[in-house]
XYZ file of C-alpha atoms in Angstrom:
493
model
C -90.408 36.283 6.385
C -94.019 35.372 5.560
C -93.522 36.440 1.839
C -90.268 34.856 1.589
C -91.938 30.994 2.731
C -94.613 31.733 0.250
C -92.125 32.230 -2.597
C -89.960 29.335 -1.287
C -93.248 27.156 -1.634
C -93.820 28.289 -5.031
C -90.756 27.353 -6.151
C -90.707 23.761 -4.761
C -94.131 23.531 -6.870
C -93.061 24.767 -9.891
C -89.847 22.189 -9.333
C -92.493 19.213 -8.920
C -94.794 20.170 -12.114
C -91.610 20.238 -14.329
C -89.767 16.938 -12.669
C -92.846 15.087 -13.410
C -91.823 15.811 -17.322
C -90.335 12.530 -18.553
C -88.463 14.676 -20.845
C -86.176 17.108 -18.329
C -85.566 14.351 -16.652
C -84.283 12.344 -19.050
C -82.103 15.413 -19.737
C -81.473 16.134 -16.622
C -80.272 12.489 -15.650
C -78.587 12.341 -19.185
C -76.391 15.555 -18.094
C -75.332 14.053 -14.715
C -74.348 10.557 -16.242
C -72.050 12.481 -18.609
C -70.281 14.840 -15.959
C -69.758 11.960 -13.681
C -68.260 9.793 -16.492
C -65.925 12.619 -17.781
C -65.069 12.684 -14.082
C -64.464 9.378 -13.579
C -62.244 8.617 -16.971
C -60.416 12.301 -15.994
C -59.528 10.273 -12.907
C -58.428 7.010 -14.350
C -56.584 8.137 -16.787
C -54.761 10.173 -14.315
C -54.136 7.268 -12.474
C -52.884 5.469 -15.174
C -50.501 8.116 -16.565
C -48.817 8.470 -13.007
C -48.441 4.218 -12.698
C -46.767 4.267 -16.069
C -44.640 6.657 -15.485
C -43.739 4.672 -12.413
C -43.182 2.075 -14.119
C -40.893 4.027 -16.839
C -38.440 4.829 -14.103
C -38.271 1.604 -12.797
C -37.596 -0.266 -16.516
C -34.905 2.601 -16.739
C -33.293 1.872 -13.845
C -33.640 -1.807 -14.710
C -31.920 -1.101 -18.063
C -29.042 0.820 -16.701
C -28.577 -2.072 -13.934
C -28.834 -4.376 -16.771
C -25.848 -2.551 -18.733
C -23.658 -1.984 -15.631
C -24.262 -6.064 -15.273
C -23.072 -6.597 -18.673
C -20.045 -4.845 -18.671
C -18.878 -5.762 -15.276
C -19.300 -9.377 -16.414
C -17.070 -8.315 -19.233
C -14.467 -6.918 -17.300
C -14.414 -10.002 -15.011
C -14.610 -12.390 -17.877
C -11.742 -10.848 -19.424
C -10.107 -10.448 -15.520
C -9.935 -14.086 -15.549
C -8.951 -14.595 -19.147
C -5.891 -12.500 -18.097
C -5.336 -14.430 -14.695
C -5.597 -18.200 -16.854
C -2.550 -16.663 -18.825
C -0.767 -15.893 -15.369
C -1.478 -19.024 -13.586
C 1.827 -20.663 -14.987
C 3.751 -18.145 -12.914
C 0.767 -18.077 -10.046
C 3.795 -17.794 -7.330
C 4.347 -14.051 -6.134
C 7.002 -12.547 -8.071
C 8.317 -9.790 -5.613
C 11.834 -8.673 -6.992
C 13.737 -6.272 -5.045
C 16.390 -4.183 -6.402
C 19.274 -2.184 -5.104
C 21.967 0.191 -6.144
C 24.285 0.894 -3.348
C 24.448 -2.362 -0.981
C 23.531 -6.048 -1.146
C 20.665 -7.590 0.363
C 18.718 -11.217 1.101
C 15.834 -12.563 -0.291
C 12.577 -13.519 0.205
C 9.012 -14.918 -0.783
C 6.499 -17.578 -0.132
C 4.004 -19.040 -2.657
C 0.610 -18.974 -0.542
C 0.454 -15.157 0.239
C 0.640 -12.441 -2.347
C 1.545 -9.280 -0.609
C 3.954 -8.204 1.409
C 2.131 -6.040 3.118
C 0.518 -9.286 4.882
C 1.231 -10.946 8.467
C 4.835 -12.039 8.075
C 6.192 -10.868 4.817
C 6.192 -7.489 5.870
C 7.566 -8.084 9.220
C 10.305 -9.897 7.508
C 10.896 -7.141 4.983
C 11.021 -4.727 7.239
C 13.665 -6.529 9.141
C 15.775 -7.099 6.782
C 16.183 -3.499 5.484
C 16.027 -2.029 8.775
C 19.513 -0.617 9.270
C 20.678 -1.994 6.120
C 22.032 0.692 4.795
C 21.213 0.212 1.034
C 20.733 3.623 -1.028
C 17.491 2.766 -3.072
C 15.315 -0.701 -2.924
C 13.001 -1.088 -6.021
C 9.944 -3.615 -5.606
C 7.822 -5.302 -8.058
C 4.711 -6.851 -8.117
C 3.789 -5.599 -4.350
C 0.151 -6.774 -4.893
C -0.403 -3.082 -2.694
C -3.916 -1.690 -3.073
C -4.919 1.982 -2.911
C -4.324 3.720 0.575
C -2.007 0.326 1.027
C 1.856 1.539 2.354
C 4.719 0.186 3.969
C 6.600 1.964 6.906
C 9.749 1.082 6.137
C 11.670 3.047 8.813
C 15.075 5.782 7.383
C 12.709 5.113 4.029
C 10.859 7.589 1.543
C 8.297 5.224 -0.057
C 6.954 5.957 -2.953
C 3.822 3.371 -5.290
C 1.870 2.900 -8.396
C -0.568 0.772 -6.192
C -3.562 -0.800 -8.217
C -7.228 -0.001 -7.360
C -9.107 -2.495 -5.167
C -10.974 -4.087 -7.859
C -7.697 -5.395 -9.264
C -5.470 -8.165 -7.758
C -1.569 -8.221 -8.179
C 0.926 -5.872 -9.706
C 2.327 -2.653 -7.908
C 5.618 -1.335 -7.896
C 7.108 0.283 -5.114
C 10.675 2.298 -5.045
C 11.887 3.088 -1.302
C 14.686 5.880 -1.145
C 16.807 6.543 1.689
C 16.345 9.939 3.828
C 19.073 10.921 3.227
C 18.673 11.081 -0.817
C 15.834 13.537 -1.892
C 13.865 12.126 -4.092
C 10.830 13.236 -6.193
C 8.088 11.303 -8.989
C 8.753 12.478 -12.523
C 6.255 10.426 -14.253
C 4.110 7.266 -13.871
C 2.209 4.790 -15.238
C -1.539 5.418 -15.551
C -3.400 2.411 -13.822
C -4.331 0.699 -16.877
C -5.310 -3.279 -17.441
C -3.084 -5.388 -19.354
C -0.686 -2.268 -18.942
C 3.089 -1.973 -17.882
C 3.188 -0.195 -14.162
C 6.127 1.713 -13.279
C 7.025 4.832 -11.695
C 9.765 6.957 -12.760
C 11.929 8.936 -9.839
C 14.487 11.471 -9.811
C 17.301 11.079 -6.950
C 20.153 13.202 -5.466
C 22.988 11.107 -4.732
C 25.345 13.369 -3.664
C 25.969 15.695 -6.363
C 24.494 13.743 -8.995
C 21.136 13.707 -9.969
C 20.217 10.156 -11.502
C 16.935 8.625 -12.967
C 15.644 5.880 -11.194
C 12.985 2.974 -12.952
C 11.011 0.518 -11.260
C 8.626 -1.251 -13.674
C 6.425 -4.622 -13.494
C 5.053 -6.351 -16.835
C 2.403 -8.934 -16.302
C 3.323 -12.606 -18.350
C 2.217 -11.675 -22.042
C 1.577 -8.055 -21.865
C 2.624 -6.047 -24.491
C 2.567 -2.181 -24.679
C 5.945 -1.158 -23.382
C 6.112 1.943 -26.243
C 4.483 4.397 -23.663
C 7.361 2.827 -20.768
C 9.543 3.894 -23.738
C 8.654 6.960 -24.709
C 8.859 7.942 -20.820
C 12.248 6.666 -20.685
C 13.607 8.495 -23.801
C 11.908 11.321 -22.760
C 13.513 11.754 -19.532
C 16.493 10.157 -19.558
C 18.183 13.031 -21.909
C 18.217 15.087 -18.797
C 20.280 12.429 -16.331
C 23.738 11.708 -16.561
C 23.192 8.191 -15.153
C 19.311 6.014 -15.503
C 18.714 2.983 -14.020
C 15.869 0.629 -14.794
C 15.121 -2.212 -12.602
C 11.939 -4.713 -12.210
C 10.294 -7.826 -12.933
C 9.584 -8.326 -16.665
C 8.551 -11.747 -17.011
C 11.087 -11.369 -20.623
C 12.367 -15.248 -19.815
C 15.957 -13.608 -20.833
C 18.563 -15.377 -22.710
C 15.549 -17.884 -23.969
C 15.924 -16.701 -27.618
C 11.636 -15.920 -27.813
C 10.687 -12.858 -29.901
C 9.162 -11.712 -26.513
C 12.382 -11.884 -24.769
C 14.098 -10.327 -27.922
C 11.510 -7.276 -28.445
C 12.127 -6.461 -24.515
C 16.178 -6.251 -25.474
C 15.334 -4.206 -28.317
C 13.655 -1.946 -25.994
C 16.359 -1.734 -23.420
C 19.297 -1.295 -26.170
C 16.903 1.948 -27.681
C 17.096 3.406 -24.439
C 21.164 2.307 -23.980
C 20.629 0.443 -21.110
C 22.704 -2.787 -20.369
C 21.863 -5.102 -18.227
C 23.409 -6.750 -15.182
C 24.199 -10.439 -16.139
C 22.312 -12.332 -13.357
C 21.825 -16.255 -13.615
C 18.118 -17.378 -13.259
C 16.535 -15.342 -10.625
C 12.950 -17.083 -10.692
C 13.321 -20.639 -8.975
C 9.915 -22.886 -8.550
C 10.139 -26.919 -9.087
C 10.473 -27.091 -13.257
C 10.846 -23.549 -13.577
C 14.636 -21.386 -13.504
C 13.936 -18.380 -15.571
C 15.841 -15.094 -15.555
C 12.780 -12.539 -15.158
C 14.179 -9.945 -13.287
C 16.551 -6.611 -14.449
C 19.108 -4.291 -12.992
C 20.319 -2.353 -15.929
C 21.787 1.154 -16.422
C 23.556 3.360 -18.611
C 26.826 3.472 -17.118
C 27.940 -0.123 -16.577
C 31.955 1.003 -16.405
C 30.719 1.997 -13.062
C 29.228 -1.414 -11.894
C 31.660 -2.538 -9.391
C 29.866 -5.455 -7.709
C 26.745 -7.276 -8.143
C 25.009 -10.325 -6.829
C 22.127 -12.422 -5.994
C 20.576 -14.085 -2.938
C 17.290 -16.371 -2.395
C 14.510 -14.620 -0.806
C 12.783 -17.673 0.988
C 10.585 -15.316 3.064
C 8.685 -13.648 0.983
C 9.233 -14.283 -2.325
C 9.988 -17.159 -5.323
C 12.149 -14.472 -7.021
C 16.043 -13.818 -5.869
C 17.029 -10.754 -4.526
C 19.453 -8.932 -6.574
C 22.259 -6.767 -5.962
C 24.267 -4.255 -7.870
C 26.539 -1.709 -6.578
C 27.912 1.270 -8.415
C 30.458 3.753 -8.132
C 28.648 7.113 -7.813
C 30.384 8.750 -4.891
C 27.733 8.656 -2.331
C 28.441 10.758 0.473
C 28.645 9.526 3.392
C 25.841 8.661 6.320
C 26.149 11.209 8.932
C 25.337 8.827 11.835
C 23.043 9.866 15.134
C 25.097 10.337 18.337
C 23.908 10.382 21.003
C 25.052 11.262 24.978
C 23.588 10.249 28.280
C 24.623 8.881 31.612
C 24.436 5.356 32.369
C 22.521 4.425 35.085
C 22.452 0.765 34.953
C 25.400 0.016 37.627
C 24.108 2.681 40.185
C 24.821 1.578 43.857
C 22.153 3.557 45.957
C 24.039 3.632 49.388
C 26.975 5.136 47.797
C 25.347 7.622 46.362
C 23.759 8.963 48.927
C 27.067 8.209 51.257
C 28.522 10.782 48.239
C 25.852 13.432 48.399
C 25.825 13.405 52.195
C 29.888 14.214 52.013
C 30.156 16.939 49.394
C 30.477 20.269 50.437
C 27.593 21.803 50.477
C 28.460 24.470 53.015
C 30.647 26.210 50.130
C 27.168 27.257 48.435
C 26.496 29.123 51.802
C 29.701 30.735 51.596
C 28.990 32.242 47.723
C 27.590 36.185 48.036
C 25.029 36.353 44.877
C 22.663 33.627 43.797
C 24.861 32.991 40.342
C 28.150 31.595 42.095
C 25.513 29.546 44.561
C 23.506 27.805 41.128
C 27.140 27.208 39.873
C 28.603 25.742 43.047
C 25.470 23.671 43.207
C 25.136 22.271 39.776
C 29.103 21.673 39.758
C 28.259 19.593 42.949
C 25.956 17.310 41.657
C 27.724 17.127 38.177
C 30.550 15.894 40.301
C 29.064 13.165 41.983
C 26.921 11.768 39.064
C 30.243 11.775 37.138
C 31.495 9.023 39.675
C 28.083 7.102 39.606
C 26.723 7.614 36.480
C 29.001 8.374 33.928
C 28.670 9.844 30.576
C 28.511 7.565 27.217
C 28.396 8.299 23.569
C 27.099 5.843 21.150
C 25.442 5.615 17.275
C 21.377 5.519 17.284
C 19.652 2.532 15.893
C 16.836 2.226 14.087
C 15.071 -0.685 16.309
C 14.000 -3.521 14.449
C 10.787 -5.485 14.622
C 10.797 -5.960 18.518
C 8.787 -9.415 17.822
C 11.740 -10.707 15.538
C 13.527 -13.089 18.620
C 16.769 -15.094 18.406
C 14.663 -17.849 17.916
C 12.535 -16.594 15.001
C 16.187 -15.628 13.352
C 17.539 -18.899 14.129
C 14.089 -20.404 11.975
C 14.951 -17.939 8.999
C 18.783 -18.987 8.592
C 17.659 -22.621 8.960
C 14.501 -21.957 6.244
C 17.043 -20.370 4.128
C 20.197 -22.879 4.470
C 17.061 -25.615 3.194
C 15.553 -23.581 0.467
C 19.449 -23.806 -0.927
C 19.852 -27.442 -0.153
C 16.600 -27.817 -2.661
C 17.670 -25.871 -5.149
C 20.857 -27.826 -5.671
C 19.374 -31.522 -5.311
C 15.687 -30.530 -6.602
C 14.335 -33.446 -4.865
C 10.686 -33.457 -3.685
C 11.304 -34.405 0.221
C 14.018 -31.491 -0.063
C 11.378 -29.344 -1.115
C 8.704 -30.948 1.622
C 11.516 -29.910 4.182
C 11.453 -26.378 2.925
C 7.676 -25.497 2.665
C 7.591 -27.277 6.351
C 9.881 -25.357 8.198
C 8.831 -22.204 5.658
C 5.209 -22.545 7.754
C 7.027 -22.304 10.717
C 8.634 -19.752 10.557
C 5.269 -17.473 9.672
C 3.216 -19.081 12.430
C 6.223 -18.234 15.034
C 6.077 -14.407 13.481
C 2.302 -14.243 13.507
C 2.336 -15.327 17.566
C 4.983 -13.354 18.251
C 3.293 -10.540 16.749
C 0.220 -11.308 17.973
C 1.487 -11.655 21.850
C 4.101 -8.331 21.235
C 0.642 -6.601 20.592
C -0.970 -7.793 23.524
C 1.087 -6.893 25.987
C 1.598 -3.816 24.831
C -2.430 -2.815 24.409
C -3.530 -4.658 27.519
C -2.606 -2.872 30.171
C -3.975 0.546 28.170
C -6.660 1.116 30.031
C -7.788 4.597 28.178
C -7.741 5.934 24.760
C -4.576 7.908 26.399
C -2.598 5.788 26.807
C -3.503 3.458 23.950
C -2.549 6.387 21.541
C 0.817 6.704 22.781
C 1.209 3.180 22.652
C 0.264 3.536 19.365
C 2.920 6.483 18.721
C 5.451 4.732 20.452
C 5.191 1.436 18.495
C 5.456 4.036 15.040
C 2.671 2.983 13.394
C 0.696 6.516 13.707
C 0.543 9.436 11.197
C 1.743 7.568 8.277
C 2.621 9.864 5.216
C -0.524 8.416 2.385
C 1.121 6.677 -0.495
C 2.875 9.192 -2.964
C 1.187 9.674 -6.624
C -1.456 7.496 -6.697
C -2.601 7.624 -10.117
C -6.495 6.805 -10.214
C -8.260 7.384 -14.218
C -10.906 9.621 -14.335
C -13.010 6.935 -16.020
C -12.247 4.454 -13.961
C -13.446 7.082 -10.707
C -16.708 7.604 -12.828
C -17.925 4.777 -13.421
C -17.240 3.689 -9.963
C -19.523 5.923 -8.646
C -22.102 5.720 -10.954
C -22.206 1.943 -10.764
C -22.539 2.661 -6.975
C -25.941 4.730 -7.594
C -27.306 2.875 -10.390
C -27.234 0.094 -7.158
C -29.106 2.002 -4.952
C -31.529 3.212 -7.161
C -35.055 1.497 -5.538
């Protein structure tokens, strides 16, 4: 240990006589200055890099917001060029069509679907029970996942995507018909919609159109070609929708649309003016087929309830089978006298079950005991099932309607403004009344639920659970795309 201090001590020495050289330490201190400034710009310029890369992403995602910005703007700037164009005809245009049975009308100017408050309701009662074979709908302003239950229906849509307002066309087939999509439109803007459906009337199979054209829009070659296509296949093709042609008004619109029509050999039904707002009868809506030797009655009626547009009619001669109707059998208990009954039961024989040997002839003797006595009390009835109607829809609501209707009429023949004022007044009416009625039908059906039990059967008993989605909803690929990637560009920090 001794030698080991000694050499220790040696060494510090020899340190001290060569630090006090000016010269290693100027090295020395020269060396040290350059390893801590390599260090030190090795750091910064680490520093640096990683901030401007940083920064890199962040102008990127800057940019990209910047060009999803830009061509949203676009679309809505060019959204609203197309909706300036429409707002001449700005009042819903719901047309309904129908081979097989008249019908009534219906539309008001202030809501645009009729999948809203009292337009449905009203809808749905009026084709409730109807009885009409097929019921084509234009315009329906119905949004994807958007349906109506129209019960004894199969529905079937070209809905538009949420980020576009109006248009739609809906076709609703009776159960009884199978029915099945051969082709549709493909979502497109400033596009025809329409939806193309094969349907077994009896033993015919016929090719049913329902179509919507927006005022001005052109590109009915693809609507066309689908037609021609098709139709070669079907002994009978119907076409019917709103087309916003202004028929019989001699424009090279109106005349290009005909031209159309007479390539496919369709011929229309000659309605009168079927679009009626103050200044403005135009004939805008279409039932036309191939086989009009087989039209045998058609017609038109105002639709006050839920639409400016009349609802036409056309009935033809294609041997539908008849509706097997639902009958049903039960006993009657409503007239029941309790005393009797049991005066009844305490008389009949019931010591003759007693008297049976085997356990067969007593369960015989027993049930023909009490089938006996019910007979007397509680009789047997037959009647036809009935689809029940909107349970909110009162005598008093219906009484509104004929009364809204019998003034919408009264306008349309003097065209007088207080005429009109009397319609649009007792037109409010009648949609507040549905909407309380609604409202206090609802109530007192989910206020007394007091667990998720019972609120789900009131929910299954009302018929407004497990709803079929919408049929062929046809959604672009681009359009799903840049959807999404709009939707991450957003959330990008």
């Amino acid at each position: 240990m001794s030698k080991l201090r000694s050499h220790s001590t040696d060494v510090k020495e020899a340190l001290r006589e060569v630090l006090r050289e000016s010269e290693v330490v100027d090295n020395l201190s020269a060396n040290i200055l350059d390893r801590l400034e390599q260090k030190i710009v090795a750091l910064v310029d680490n520093a640096v890099r990683d901030k401007c890369e940083e920064y890199d992403n962040l102008l990127e995602s800057l940019e990209a917001r910047m060009k999803a910005l830009e061509k949203e703007t676009a679309h809505v700037n060019k959204l609203a060029a197309q909706r300036t164009d429409e707002l001449e005809q700005y009042q819903r245009r719901t047309s309904l069509r129908f081979f097989g049975i008249p019908e009534t009308r219906g539309e008001d100017t202030d809501e645009k679907s009729i999948v809203n408050g009292s337009k449905q309701d009203e809808f749905v009662d009026l084709f409730t029970n109807s009885g009409v074979d097929i019921i084509v709908v234009s315009e329906t302003w119905l949004k994807d996942g958007n349906c109506v239950n129209l019960p004894n229906y199969n529905s079937y849509y070209v809905n538009r995507p949420i980020s576009r307002s109006g248009g739609g066309v809906a076709i609703f087939v009776k159960e009884c018909h199978s029915a099945k999509v051969i082709t549709t439109s493909l979502g497109e803007n400033n596009r025809p919609e329409y939806v193309l459906l094969e349907v077994l009337v009896g033993s015919n199979k016929i090719l049913v159109a329902g179509i919507y054209r927006a005022p001005k829009v052109g590109f009915l070659d693809a609507f066309q070609d689908d037609i021609q296509k098709y139709s070669v296949n079907y002994k009978y093709v119907f076409v019917c929708g709103d087309l916003n042609a202004r028929f019989n008004s001699g424009s090279e619109e109106t005349k290009i649309i005909c031209d159309v029509l007479g390539f496919c050999n369709l011929h229309c039904v000659p309605f009168g003016p079927t679009f009626h707002i103050p200044g403005c009868y135009s004939t805008l809506d279409i039932i036309s087929s191939n086989c009009p030797n087989l039209l045998i009655v058609f017609g038109q009626k105002l639709a006050s309830g839920f639409s400016a547009h009349d609802l036409l009619y056309a009935v033809y001669n294609l041997l539908v089978p008849p509706v097997r109707k639902q009958r049903i059998t039960c006993r009657n208990f409503k007239h029941i006298v309790v005393d009797d009954l049991f005066n009844d039961l305490e008389k009949a024989p019931w010591e003759e079950i007693f008297n049976c040997n085997n356990i067969d002839s007593k369960l015989e003797k027993f049930n023909g005991i009490i089938t006996d006595v019910m007979d007397k009390h509680a009789p047997l009835k037959t009647f036809t099932a009935k689809q029940p109607s909107q349970p909110w829809m009162t005598k008093c609501i219906r009484k509104l309607i004929k009364k809204r209707n019998k003034l919408r009429i009264k306008f349309l023949k003097t065209k007088s403004a207080p005429d009109h004022e009397k319609f649009k007044d007792i037109r409010n009416k009648v949609k507040q009344e549905i909407r309380s009625a609604k409202a206090k039908f609802f109530y007192s059906k989910f206020g007394m639920c007091m667990s998720s039990k019972s609120t789900w059967a009131t929910i299954r008993s009302l018929n407004i659970a497990n709803k079929s989605a919408p049929a062929n909803l046809v959604v672009p690929v681009d359009i799903l795309n840049e959807h999404y990637a709009f939707c991450i560009i957003r959330k990008t920090p």
